[in-house]
Amino acid sequence: MTPNRIRARKGGEPIVCLTAYDFPTARRLDPLVDLLLVGDSMANVVYGFDTTHGVTLDMMIAHGGAVARAAAHACVVVDLPFGWYQESREQAMRSAVRVIRETGCAAVKLEGGREMAETIAFLVERGIPVMGHVGLKPQMIRSMGGFRTQGKTPGEAEAVIEDTRAVDAAGAFAIVIEGTVEEVAAEATRVAAAPTIGIGASASCDGQVLVTPDMAGLTVGHVPRFVKRYAELGEALERAAADYAEEVRQRRFPGDGQVVRLAKP
């Protein structure tokens, strides 16, 4: 999958996207999805930060490279982290070039609507495929007043629609719509030429994304309301660790199948 192929899916078969942050997870998910997003959500689900502000460009590159090396099918997109693109178009260009050059990913993602449209256009015009992100923007959580669903008032709804229009016109090949009232996300999908990918938004979006540890039951602590848990891998991991611990304490592991003995003369 390429950014152009993702863009061509507008209004067609829904786009399937999950996050990945490491090689083994990405290798498992790659045949099943269209997009693998190396999200700055790793700040929360991998590193235990309260916000996404704790990750750096070097961290995104390290994880992004692991995912890109695992992917043979999916389009790999890497988030630009907070503070590494907002200063100027030129800063965004330098960061995006580093990410693509050092990871081998297909595209970058950045948050922001009308205020970031000029930056998106600047990158796209210079050969950097960009995925946009509107609605609830976790990198801007302090100025947005917390993790609040967007679009509940006429003013907020208009802002999401206008942000979508601006990012679309700037040339984003796809647009994530996060934490937005269903009807507003559906209207944003209607007005955008690029496909929209919802997370806590609407089934009318052209695709969906979830944070894999949330979806698979690995997340420790709060899980957003919009998440559907398709498995409880955390519980399975705890059971496996408990079985291992019991066998070690009873000296039943390692057993005959896990040791090498000298051959008898």
XYZ file of N, CA and C in Angstrom:
795
model
N 0.838 -1.192 0.000
C 0.000 0.000 0.000
C 0.879 1.250 0.000
N 0.450 2.240 -0.747
C 1.162 3.507 -0.838
C 0.195 4.632 -0.481
N 0.711 5.832 -0.181
C -0.194 6.953 0.064
C -1.173 7.195 -1.085
N -0.717 7.052 -2.324
C -1.620 7.268 -3.456
C -2.733 6.224 -3.492
N -2.398 4.980 -3.161
C -3.422 3.938 -3.138
C -4.406 4.161 -1.994
N -3.906 4.657 -0.862
C -4.806 4.983 0.241
C -5.753 6.097 -0.181
N -5.221 7.121 -0.809
C -6.062 8.241 -1.250
C -7.143 7.775 -2.229
N -6.793 6.820 -3.079
C -7.743 6.319 -4.076
C -8.878 5.503 -3.455
N -8.768 5.169 -2.173
C -9.810 4.385 -1.503
C -10.974 5.263 -1.019
N -10.929 6.557 -1.272
C -12.012 7.446 -0.855
C -13.352 6.915 -1.340
N -14.274 6.728 -0.395
C -15.614 6.285 -0.744
C -15.711 4.826 -1.130
N -14.600 4.088 -1.037
C -14.611 2.683 -1.419
C -14.538 1.763 -0.215
N -13.782 0.663 -0.367
C -13.636 -0.272 0.738
C -12.996 0.437 1.928
N -13.570 0.309 3.122
C -13.014 1.006 4.285
C -11.549 0.666 4.541
N -10.801 1.685 4.928
C -9.370 1.557 5.199
C -9.183 1.071 6.635
N -8.388 0.030 6.800
C -8.128 -0.548 8.121
C -6.756 -0.082 8.601
N -6.720 0.519 9.793
C -5.472 1.026 10.342
C -5.358 0.658 11.816
N -4.170 0.243 12.222
C -3.844 0.026 13.625
C -2.478 0.645 13.899
N -2.214 0.925 15.164
C -0.897 1.430 15.524
C 0.070 0.268 15.747
N 1.344 0.558 15.575
C 2.401 -0.405 15.890
C 3.626 0.384 16.319
N 4.388 -0.205 17.225
C 5.564 0.490 17.770
C 6.806 -0.388 17.785
N 6.681 -1.668 17.361
C 7.810 -2.581 17.415
C 7.726 -3.593 16.277
N 8.841 -4.280 16.041
C 8.946 -5.201 14.914
C 7.976 -6.383 15.005
N 7.930 -7.136 16.130
C 7.069 -8.328 16.143
C 5.591 -7.991 16.007
N 5.138 -6.912 16.635
C 3.727 -6.537 16.496
C 3.419 -6.138 15.063
N 4.288 -5.333 14.470
C 4.064 -4.896 13.091
C 4.057 -6.075 12.132
N 4.934 -7.051 12.347
C 4.981 -8.217 11.467
C 3.677 -9.002 11.541
N 3.085 -9.102 12.726
C 1.809 -9.807 12.885
C 0.661 -9.042 12.226
N 0.670 -7.716 12.354
C -0.450 -6.911 11.868
C -0.369 -6.629 10.366
N 0.824 -6.606 9.822
C 1.053 -6.144 8.454
C 0.139 -6.775 7.406
N -0.061 -8.103 7.386
C -0.910 -8.675 6.336
C -2.388 -8.349 6.503
N -2.778 -7.842 7.665
C -4.197 -7.698 8.004
C -4.732 -6.287 7.828
N -3.842 -5.312 7.697
C -4.264 -3.914 7.678
C -3.759 -3.223 6.421
N -4.323 -2.047 6.163
C -3.867 -1.217 5.045
C -2.819 -0.209 5.492
N -2.958 0.264 6.734
C -2.068 1.279 7.281
C -1.541 0.839 8.644
N -0.248 1.012 8.862
C 0.344 0.876 10.185
C 0.804 2.263 10.613
N 0.222 2.763 11.685
C 0.566 4.092 12.181
C 1.491 3.971 13.382
N 2.690 4.516 13.249
C 3.601 4.602 14.383
C 3.243 5.906 15.097
N 2.287 5.807 16.015
C 1.709 6.991 16.627
C 2.504 7.483 17.816
N 2.406 8.798 18.055
C 3.020 9.324 19.272
C 2.237 8.893 20.510
N 1.159 8.127 20.295
C 0.465 7.465 21.403
C 1.389 6.514 22.144
N 2.546 6.188 21.560
C 3.520 5.377 22.276
C 3.926 6.043 23.580
N 3.812 7.372 23.641
C 4.121 8.081 24.883
C 3.296 7.529 26.028
N 2.022 7.233 25.749
C 1.113 6.738 26.778
C 1.209 5.231 26.968
N 1.109 4.472 25.863
C 0.945 3.026 25.981
C 2.253 2.263 26.050
N 3.365 2.885 25.654
C 4.675 2.234 25.741
C 5.506 2.801 26.886
N 5.514 4.135 26.999
C 6.403 4.785 27.960
C 5.724 5.257 29.238
N 4.402 5.242 29.273
C 3.704 5.572 30.506
C 3.578 7.047 30.819
N 3.764 7.927 29.815
C 3.562 9.355 30.026
C 2.071 9.676 30.078
N 1.734 10.793 30.713
C 0.337 11.224 30.791
C -0.144 11.861 29.494
N 0.762 12.482 28.752
C 0.425 13.097 27.473
C 1.385 12.589 26.411
N 1.150 13.001 25.177
C 2.033 12.600 24.074
C 3.278 13.480 23.981
N 3.410 14.461 24.857
C 4.502 15.428 24.750
C 5.864 14.841 25.100
N 5.898 13.658 25.697
C 7.161 13.110 26.176
C 8.025 12.447 25.128
N 7.488 12.193 23.935
C 8.294 11.504 22.927
C 9.080 12.508 22.085
N 10.256 12.082 21.641
C 11.125 12.924 20.830
C 11.174 12.396 19.403
N 11.791 13.175 18.535
C 11.941 12.743 17.150
C 12.801 11.482 17.074
N 13.845 11.405 17.879
C 14.689 10.206 17.874
C 13.906 8.966 18.292
N 13.010 9.118 19.268
C 12.193 7.985 19.689
C 11.252 7.549 18.572
N 10.633 8.497 17.894
C 9.734 8.163 16.791
C 10.498 7.449 15.674
N 11.729 7.890 15.419
C 12.534 7.277 14.363
C 12.923 5.851 14.747
N 13.314 5.640 16.003
C 13.700 4.293 16.432
C 12.537 3.316 16.284
N 11.371 3.697 16.766
C 10.202 2.815 16.669
C 9.709 2.719 15.229
N 9.725 3.841 14.513
C 9.270 3.838 13.124
C 10.115 2.933 12.246
N 11.430 2.921 12.468
C 12.292 2.047 11.696
C 11.999 0.579 11.948
N 11.719 0.231 13.204
C 11.389 -1.159 13.533
C 10.124 -1.600 12.813
N 9.120 -0.724 12.791
C 7.857 -1.063 12.130
C 8.034 -1.147 10.616
N 8.758 -0.195 10.049
C 8.957 -0.192 8.595
C 9.712 -1.435 8.136
N 10.660 -1.893 8.932
C 11.406 -3.108 8.563
C 10.523 -4.348 8.609
N 9.466 -4.299 9.396
C 8.572 -5.450 9.511
C 7.508 -5.486 8.426
N 7.228 -4.347 7.814
C 6.068 -4.231 6.919
C 6.427 -4.567 5.478
N 5.664 -5.489 4.910
C 5.813 -5.823 3.497
C 4.582 -5.422 2.692
N 3.483 -5.144 3.384
C 2.215 -4.847 2.710
C 1.673 -3.473 3.081
N 1.550 -3.195 4.355
C 0.863 -1.985 4.812
C 1.673 -0.730 4.533
N 0.966 0.382 4.394
C 1.563 1.710 4.283
C 1.937 2.166 5.698
N 3.211 2.452 5.926
C 3.684 2.839 7.254
C 3.764 4.360 7.342
N 3.072 4.910 8.335
C 3.042 6.356 8.572
C 3.571 6.614 9.971
N 4.454 7.602 10.108
C 5.063 7.928 11.397
C 4.646 9.330 11.819
N 4.192 9.457 13.066
C 3.836 10.768 13.612
C 5.064 11.659 13.766
N 4.905 12.950 13.462
C 5.875 13.947 13.882
C 5.485 14.359 15.298
N 6.404 14.291 16.259
C 6.031 14.555 17.649
C 5.938 16.042 17.968
N 5.318 16.316 19.091
C 5.119 17.687 19.568
C 6.447 18.433 19.672
N 6.468 19.649 19.096
C 7.643 20.497 19.180
C 8.645 20.323 18.063
N 8.375 19.399 17.137
C 9.339 19.122 16.077
C 8.838 19.550 14.702
N 7.709 20.283 14.642
C 7.232 20.784 13.345
C 6.430 22.075 13.456
N 6.008 22.454 14.642
C 5.133 23.612 14.786
C 5.845 24.947 14.602
N 7.155 24.972 14.807
C 7.883 26.242 14.787
C 7.854 26.914 13.419
N 8.056 26.113 12.370
C 8.117 26.678 11.019
C 7.957 25.572 9.991
N 7.688 25.988 8.753
C 7.624 25.018 7.652
C 8.974 24.329 7.476
N 10.036 25.094 7.654
C 11.369 24.548 7.463
C 11.707 23.509 8.534
N 11.309 23.776 9.784
C 11.526 22.792 10.836
C 10.762 21.513 10.529
N 9.514 21.655 10.081
C 8.709 20.488 9.726
C 9.358 19.694 8.600
N 9.922 20.393 7.622
C 10.583 19.731 6.498
C 11.802 18.948 6.979
N 12.615 19.552 7.821
C 13.798 18.866 8.328
C 13.408 17.611 9.107
N 12.383 17.732 9.945
C 11.942 16.586 10.743
C 11.379 15.482 9.854
N 10.556 15.863 8.880
C 9.942 14.868 8.002
C 10.987 14.145 7.162
N 11.969 14.879 6.663
C 13.032 14.253 5.868
C 13.814 13.259 6.723
N 14.142 13.626 7.948
C 14.845 12.697 8.838
C 14.034 11.429 9.060
N 12.748 11.599 9.331
C 11.898 10.443 9.613
C 11.846 9.497 8.419
N 11.597 10.031 7.246
C 11.472 9.187 6.061
C 12.810 8.562 5.698
N 13.890 9.351 5.760
C 15.209 8.844 5.391
C 15.688 7.756 6.359
N 15.458 7.962 7.660
C 16.036 7.059 8.657
C 15.136 5.883 9.024
N 13.846 5.936 8.658
C 12.960 4.813 8.956
C 12.575 4.007 7.727
N 12.509 4.664 6.575
C 11.998 3.998 5.385
C 10.487 3.980 5.311
N 9.819 4.792 6.137
C 8.353 4.845 6.117
C 7.865 5.534 4.851
N 6.560 5.452 4.612
C 5.976 6.015 3.400
C 5.518 7.449 3.564
N 5.206 7.866 4.803
C 4.602 9.185 5.003
C 4.720 9.590 6.461
N 4.455 10.855 6.717
C 4.400 11.364 8.084
C 3.001 11.873 8.375
N 2.687 11.970 9.670
C 1.410 12.541 10.106
C 1.683 13.700 11.048
N 0.898 14.751 10.910
C 0.997 15.860 11.852
C -0.391 16.363 12.206
N -0.498 16.929 13.400
C -1.777 17.407 13.919
C -1.970 18.881 13.596
N -3.233 19.246 13.374
C -3.553 20.651 13.165
C -4.429 20.853 11.950
N -5.222 21.914 11.997
C -6.127 22.224 10.907
C -5.654 23.411 10.099
N -6.443 24.480 10.137
C -6.122 25.652 9.325
C -4.740 26.214 9.647
N -4.348 26.139 10.923
C -3.059 26.708 11.307
C -1.876 25.926 10.746
N -2.097 24.673 10.344
C -1.016 23.857 9.811
C -1.132 23.625 8.306
N -2.142 24.199 7.667
C -2.368 23.941 6.241
C -1.186 24.391 5.390
N -0.629 25.544 5.708
C 0.508 26.041 4.935
C 1.706 25.098 5.052
N 1.927 24.565 6.255
C 3.027 23.625 6.465
C 2.793 22.336 5.692
N 1.564 21.834 5.727
C 1.249 20.604 4.985
C 1.501 20.807 3.500
N 1.018 21.923 2.958
C 1.217 22.204 1.532
C 2.704 22.296 1.198
N 3.477 22.927 2.081
C 4.923 23.076 1.880
C 5.593 21.709 1.777
N 5.215 20.786 2.656
C 5.785 19.444 2.626
C 5.352 18.676 1.381
N 4.049 18.713 1.101
C 3.523 17.961 -0.040
C 4.155 18.438 -1.345
N 4.317 19.745 -1.496
C 4.922 20.296 -2.712
C 6.365 19.854 -2.886
N 6.991 19.442 -1.808
C 8.389 19.008 -1.850
C 8.528 17.496 -1.735
N 7.451 16.780 -1.996
C 7.527 15.328 -2.135
C 7.348 14.527 -0.863
N 6.836 15.165 0.209
C 6.598 14.461 1.463
C 5.107 14.151 1.590
N 4.695 12.887 1.496
C 3.281 12.562 1.718
C 2.906 12.829 3.178
N 1.771 13.506 3.375
C 1.352 13.904 4.718
C -0.060 13.419 5.005
N -0.227 12.816 6.179
C -1.552 12.515 6.711
C -1.903 13.600 7.725
N -3.105 14.152 7.624
C -3.547 15.183 8.550
C -4.238 14.594 9.767
N -4.567 15.458 10.709
C -5.214 15.029 11.955
C -5.989 16.207 12.516
N -7.341 16.077 12.538
C -8.204 17.153 13.020
C -9.139 16.617 14.101
N -9.985 17.508 14.626
C -10.873 17.135 15.727
C -10.120 17.258 17.033
N -10.189 16.225 17.868
C -9.391 16.195 19.088
C -7.929 15.981 18.710
N -7.069 16.897 19.156
C -5.645 16.837 18.808
C -4.841 16.680 20.100
N -4.403 15.457 20.416
C -3.744 15.208 21.706
C -2.514 16.072 21.967
N -1.786 16.466 20.910
C -0.620 17.306 21.124
C -1.009 18.710 21.604
N -2.254 19.094 21.381
C -2.717 20.427 21.758
C -3.662 20.375 22.956
N -3.534 19.308 23.749
C -4.515 19.026 24.788
C -4.587 20.127 25.832
N -3.471 20.796 26.102
C -3.484 21.860 27.105
C -4.315 23.052 26.632
N -4.162 23.421 25.389
C -4.927 24.558 24.874
C -6.372 24.186 24.569
N -6.666 22.897 24.396
C -8.033 22.457 24.090
C -8.841 22.182 25.351
N -8.206 22.283 26.515
C -8.951 22.109 27.763
C -9.169 20.671 28.164
N -8.316 19.765 27.714
C -8.446 18.368 28.097
C -8.949 17.498 26.961
N -9.135 16.220 27.281
C -9.596 15.259 26.279
C -11.120 15.351 26.153
N -11.579 16.357 25.418
C -13.005 16.595 25.249
C -13.421 16.268 23.816
N -14.584 15.621 23.681
C -15.129 15.383 22.353
C -15.392 16.715 21.662
N -14.966 16.819 20.420
C -15.108 18.049 19.650
C -16.394 18.031 18.818
N -16.926 19.211 18.548
C -18.086 19.335 17.670
C -19.415 19.378 18.373
N -19.396 19.542 19.710
C -20.658 19.545 20.452
C -21.416 20.858 20.310
N -20.743 21.924 20.010
C -21.390 23.220 19.806
C -21.293 23.590 18.331
N -22.167 24.503 17.851
C -22.079 24.923 16.451
C -20.707 25.478 16.089
N -20.090 26.214 17.004
C -18.769 26.767 16.727
C -17.710 25.701 16.593
N -17.750 24.722 17.493
C -16.784 23.622 17.420
C -17.000 22.797 16.157
N -18.260 22.553 15.813
C -18.565 21.775 14.612
C -18.027 22.484 13.370
N -18.250 23.777 13.303
C -17.756 24.550 12.158
C -16.230 24.503 12.103
N -15.581 24.567 13.274
C -14.121 24.537 13.310
C -13.576 23.222 12.764
N -14.200 22.105 13.140
C -13.738 20.808 12.640
C -13.903 20.721 11.127
N -15.051 21.188 10.630
C -15.298 21.144 9.183
C -14.297 22.012 8.443
N -14.061 23.218 8.941
C -13.134 24.131 8.257
C -11.701 23.620 8.346
N -11.336 23.022 9.475
C -10.004 22.416 9.577
C -9.844 21.294 8.565
N -10.880 20.487 8.409
C -10.836 19.391 7.443
C -10.675 19.929 6.027
N -11.444 20.936 5.694
C -11.338 21.549 4.360
C -9.919 22.062 4.098
N -9.344 22.726 5.100
C -8.019 23.323 4.924
C -6.943 22.266 4.731
N -6.979 21.221 5.557
C -5.996 20.148 5.452
C -6.154 19.408 4.129
N -7.385 19.221 3.712
C -7.678 18.561 2.440
C -7.143 19.389 1.280
N -7.423 20.674 1.297
C -6.960 21.551 0.223
C -5.445 21.650 0.185
N -4.796 21.474 1.335
C -3.329 21.554 1.394
C -2.657 20.339 0.785
N -3.425 19.257 0.557
C -2.870 18.108 -0.142
C -2.629 16.870 0.692
N -3.160 16.813 1.921
C -3.020 15.599 2.723
C -3.646 14.425 1.983
N -2.975 13.269 2.001
C -3.514 12.111 1.286
C -4.594 11.387 2.087
N -4.660 11.651 3.386
C -5.697 11.106 4.258
C -5.757 11.993 5.500
N -6.883 11.924 6.215
C -7.079 12.795 7.373
C -7.683 11.989 8.514
N -6.982 11.934 9.636
C -7.534 11.334 10.842
C -8.500 12.327 11.484
N -9.674 11.837 11.853
C -10.637 12.635 12.623
C -10.794 11.946 13.970
N -10.356 12.619 15.026
C -10.363 11.999 16.352
C -11.339 12.701 17.291
N -11.986 11.892 18.135
C -12.793 12.424 19.232
C -13.780 13.492 18.823
N -14.575 13.195 17.817
C -15.484 14.184 17.234
C -16.900 13.621 17.174
N -17.887 14.468 17.449
C -19.294 14.075 17.369
C -19.573 13.390 16.033
N -20.338 12.319 16.080
C -20.540 11.473 14.902
C -21.024 12.253 13.684
N -22.046 13.078 13.867
C -22.608 13.806 12.728
C -21.594 14.770 12.112
N -20.762 15.362 12.957
C -19.752 16.301 12.458
C -18.669 15.554 11.683
N -18.245 14.414 12.206
C -17.249 13.605 11.505
C -17.789 13.116 10.162
N -19.071 12.779 10.132
C -19.684 12.334 8.875
C -19.710 13.461 7.854
N -20.018 14.681 8.299
C -20.035 15.821 7.392
C -18.623 16.154 6.922
N -17.628 16.062 7.824
C -16.243 16.306 7.432
C -15.802 15.296 6.370
N -16.240 14.065 6.522
C -15.935 13.035 5.531
C -16.551 13.373 4.186
N -17.767 13.901 4.231
C -18.468 14.249 2.986
C -17.768 15.365 2.226
N -17.251 16.362 2.943
C -16.682 17.531 2.263
C -15.235 17.315 1.823
N -14.563 16.280 2.341
C -13.146 16.070 2.035
C -12.970 15.191 0.803
N -12.067 15.582 -0.076
C -11.722 14.743 -1.221
C -10.815 13.589 -0.791
N -10.017 13.812 0.248
C -9.155 12.765 0.785
C -9.959 11.859 1.715
N -9.577 10.604 1.835
C -10.284 9.723 2.766
C -10.044 10.139 4.210
N -11.065 9.978 5.035
C -10.953 10.247 6.462
C -10.838 8.925 7.219
N -10.096 8.963 8.310
C -9.906 7.774 9.142
C -10.326 8.143 10.552
N -11.369 7.512 11.026
C -11.957 7.888 12.295
C -11.363 7.153 13.477
N -11.318 7.848 14.611
C -11.009 7.231 15.902
C -11.857 7.986 16.923
N -12.878 7.323 17.422
C -13.842 8.024 18.260
C -14.614 9.040 17.455
N -14.995 8.677 16.237
C -15.667 9.619 15.336
C -16.941 8.991 14.758
N -16.884 8.485 13.525
C -18.088 7.992 12.862
C -17.778 6.790 11.990
N -18.737 5.876 11.904
C -18.620 4.748 10.971
C -18.703 5.211 9.528
N -19.127 6.462 9.320
C -19.190 7.028 7.972
C -17.820 7.423 7.445
N -16.817 7.484 8.319
C -15.462 7.785 7.861
C -15.000 6.711 6.869
N -14.018 7.064 6.056
C -13.547 6.142 5.022
C -12.681 5.019 5.579
N -12.333 5.095 6.844
C -11.561 4.051 7.498
C -11.582 4.256 8.995
N -10.945 3.364 9.715
C -10.902 3.444 11.174
C -9.500 3.104 11.654
N -9.119 3.698 12.797
C -7.862 3.365 13.446
C -8.107 3.212 14.938
N -7.419 2.276 15.548
C -7.389 2.139 16.996
C -5.948 1.938 17.443
N -5.686 2.307 18.698
C -4.395 2.029 19.307
C -4.371 0.543 19.654
N -3.417 -0.183 19.102
C -3.411 -1.646 19.218
C -3.433 -2.144 20.665
N -2.621 -1.611 21.581
C -2.715 -2.098 22.963
C -4.090 -1.881 23.579
N -4.783 -0.804 23.202
C -6.154 -0.593 23.668
C -7.073 -1.680 23.118
N -6.995 -1.896 21.813
C -7.870 -2.846 21.128
C -7.649 -4.276 21.593
N -6.379 -4.610 21.922
C -6.018 -5.991 22.247
C -6.019 -6.285 23.739
N -6.379 -5.297 24.559
C -6.454 -5.546 25.992
C -5.113 -5.567 26.695
N -4.159 -4.812 26.182
C -2.834 -4.738 26.805
C -2.628 -3.453 27.601
N -3.472 -2.459 27.353
C -3.291 -1.168 28.003
C -3.532 -1.269 29.507
N -2.651 -0.657 30.267
C -2.804 -0.592 31.724
C -3.410 0.764 32.064
N -4.521 0.754 32.806
C -5.159 2.010 33.185
C -6.323 2.360 32.280
N -6.578 3.662 32.156
C -7.764 4.146 31.453
C -7.742 3.792 29.973
N -8.876 3.333 29.468
C -9.068 3.077 28.046
C -10.209 3.964 27.573
N -10.029 4.713 26.480
C -11.084 5.622 26.009
C -12.399 4.898 25.730
N -13.490 5.633 25.877
C -14.834 5.080 25.695
C -15.040 4.518 24.296
N -14.376 5.119 23.293
C -14.625 4.703 21.911
C -13.915 3.408 21.532
N -13.108 2.868 22.430
C -12.354 1.646 22.122
C -13.235 0.417 22.293
N -13.172 -0.499 21.345
C -13.746 -1.827 21.499
C -12.592 -2.795 21.701
N -12.636 -3.569 22.785
C -11.563 -4.520 23.081
C -11.890 -5.844 22.402
N -11.046 -6.228 21.469
C -11.267 -7.443 20.706
C -10.579 -8.658 21.327
N -9.751 -8.448 22.319
C -9.070 -9.538 23.018
C -8.627 -9.032 24.378
N -8.181 -9.949 25.224
C -7.640 -9.597 26.548
C -6.239 -10.206 26.661
N -5.344 -9.687 25.839
C -3.994 -10.234 25.812
C -3.237 -9.950 27.098
N -3.614 -8.893 27.780
C -2.979 -8.616 29.065
C -3.227 -9.735 30.057
N -4.456 -10.210 30.115
C -4.778 -11.315 31.014
C -4.052 -12.586 30.594
N -3.965 -12.825 29.270
C -3.254 -14.010 28.788
C -1.773 -13.936 29.149
N -1.179 -12.743 29.046
C 0.222 -12.567 29.416
C 0.430 -12.820 30.905
N -0.479 -12.335 31.729
C -0.373 -12.563 33.176
C -0.462 -14.051 33.506
N -1.364 -14.779 32.835
C -1.489 -16.223 33.081
C -0.221 -16.953 32.667
N 0.326 -16.565 31.506
C 1.561 -17.212 31.043
C 2.707 -16.944 32.018
N 2.824 -15.705 32.491
C 3.891 -15.364 33.431
C 3.714 -16.103 34.757
N 2.458 -16.250 35.194
C 2.194 -16.965 36.446
C 2.570 -18.443 36.317
N 2.239 -19.050 35.173
C 2.607 -20.456 34.952
C 4.129 -20.623 34.937
N 4.800 -19.702 34.252
C 6.262 -19.743 34.194
C 6.869 -19.606 35.590
N 6.366 -18.648 36.362
C 6.902 -18.420 37.707
C 6.727 -19.654 38.585
N 5.565 -20.308 38.469
C 5.316 -21.500 39.279
C 6.289 -22.620 38.911
N 6.511 -22.824 37.610
C 7.406 -23.890 37.188
C 8.854 -23.614 37.600
N 9.267 -22.349 37.542
C 10.625 -22.014 37.978
C 10.780 -22.295 39.468
N 9.809 -21.883 40.256
C 9.899 -22.052 41.712
C 9.851 -23.520 42.121
N 9.186 -24.345 41.303
C 9.123 -25.772 41.607
C 10.197 -26.575 40.870
N 11.120 -25.868 40.220
C 12.206 -26.483 39.460
C 11.701 -27.439 38.379
N 10.564 -27.123 37.797
C 10.046 -27.900 36.665
C 10.429 -27.271 35.325
N 10.934 -26.040 35.371
C 11.491 -25.386 34.185
C 12.897 -24.915 34.521
N 13.887 -25.204 33.663
C 13.766 -25.892 32.373
C 13.654 -27.398 32.540
N 12.966 -28.030 31.602
C 12.807 -29.475 31.616
C 13.667 -30.132 30.557
N 13.370 -31.403 30.294
C 14.184 -32.156 29.340
C 14.236 -31.492 27.962
N 13.159 -30.869 27.574
C 13.118 -30.257 26.245
C 13.839 -28.928 26.136
N 14.288 -28.383 27.251
C 14.930 -27.065 27.225
C 16.390 -27.082 27.652
N 16.975 -28.255 27.867
C 18.385 -28.340 28.272
C 19.139 -29.257 27.328
N 20.468 -29.134 27.333
C 21.340 -30.011 26.530
C 22.227 -30.794 27.504
N 22.253 -32.098 27.349
C 23.074 -32.943 28.193
C 24.204 -33.567 27.370
N 25.288 -33.871 28.057
C 26.383 -34.570 27.403
C 25.923 -35.956 26.951
N 26.383 -36.348 25.803
C 26.040 -37.683 25.307
C 26.705 -38.750 26.169
N 25.936 -39.786 26.433
C 26.495 -40.877 27.245
C 27.503 -41.675 26.419
N 28.621 -42.035 27.029
C 29.657 -42.794 26.273
C 29.144 -44.173 25.883
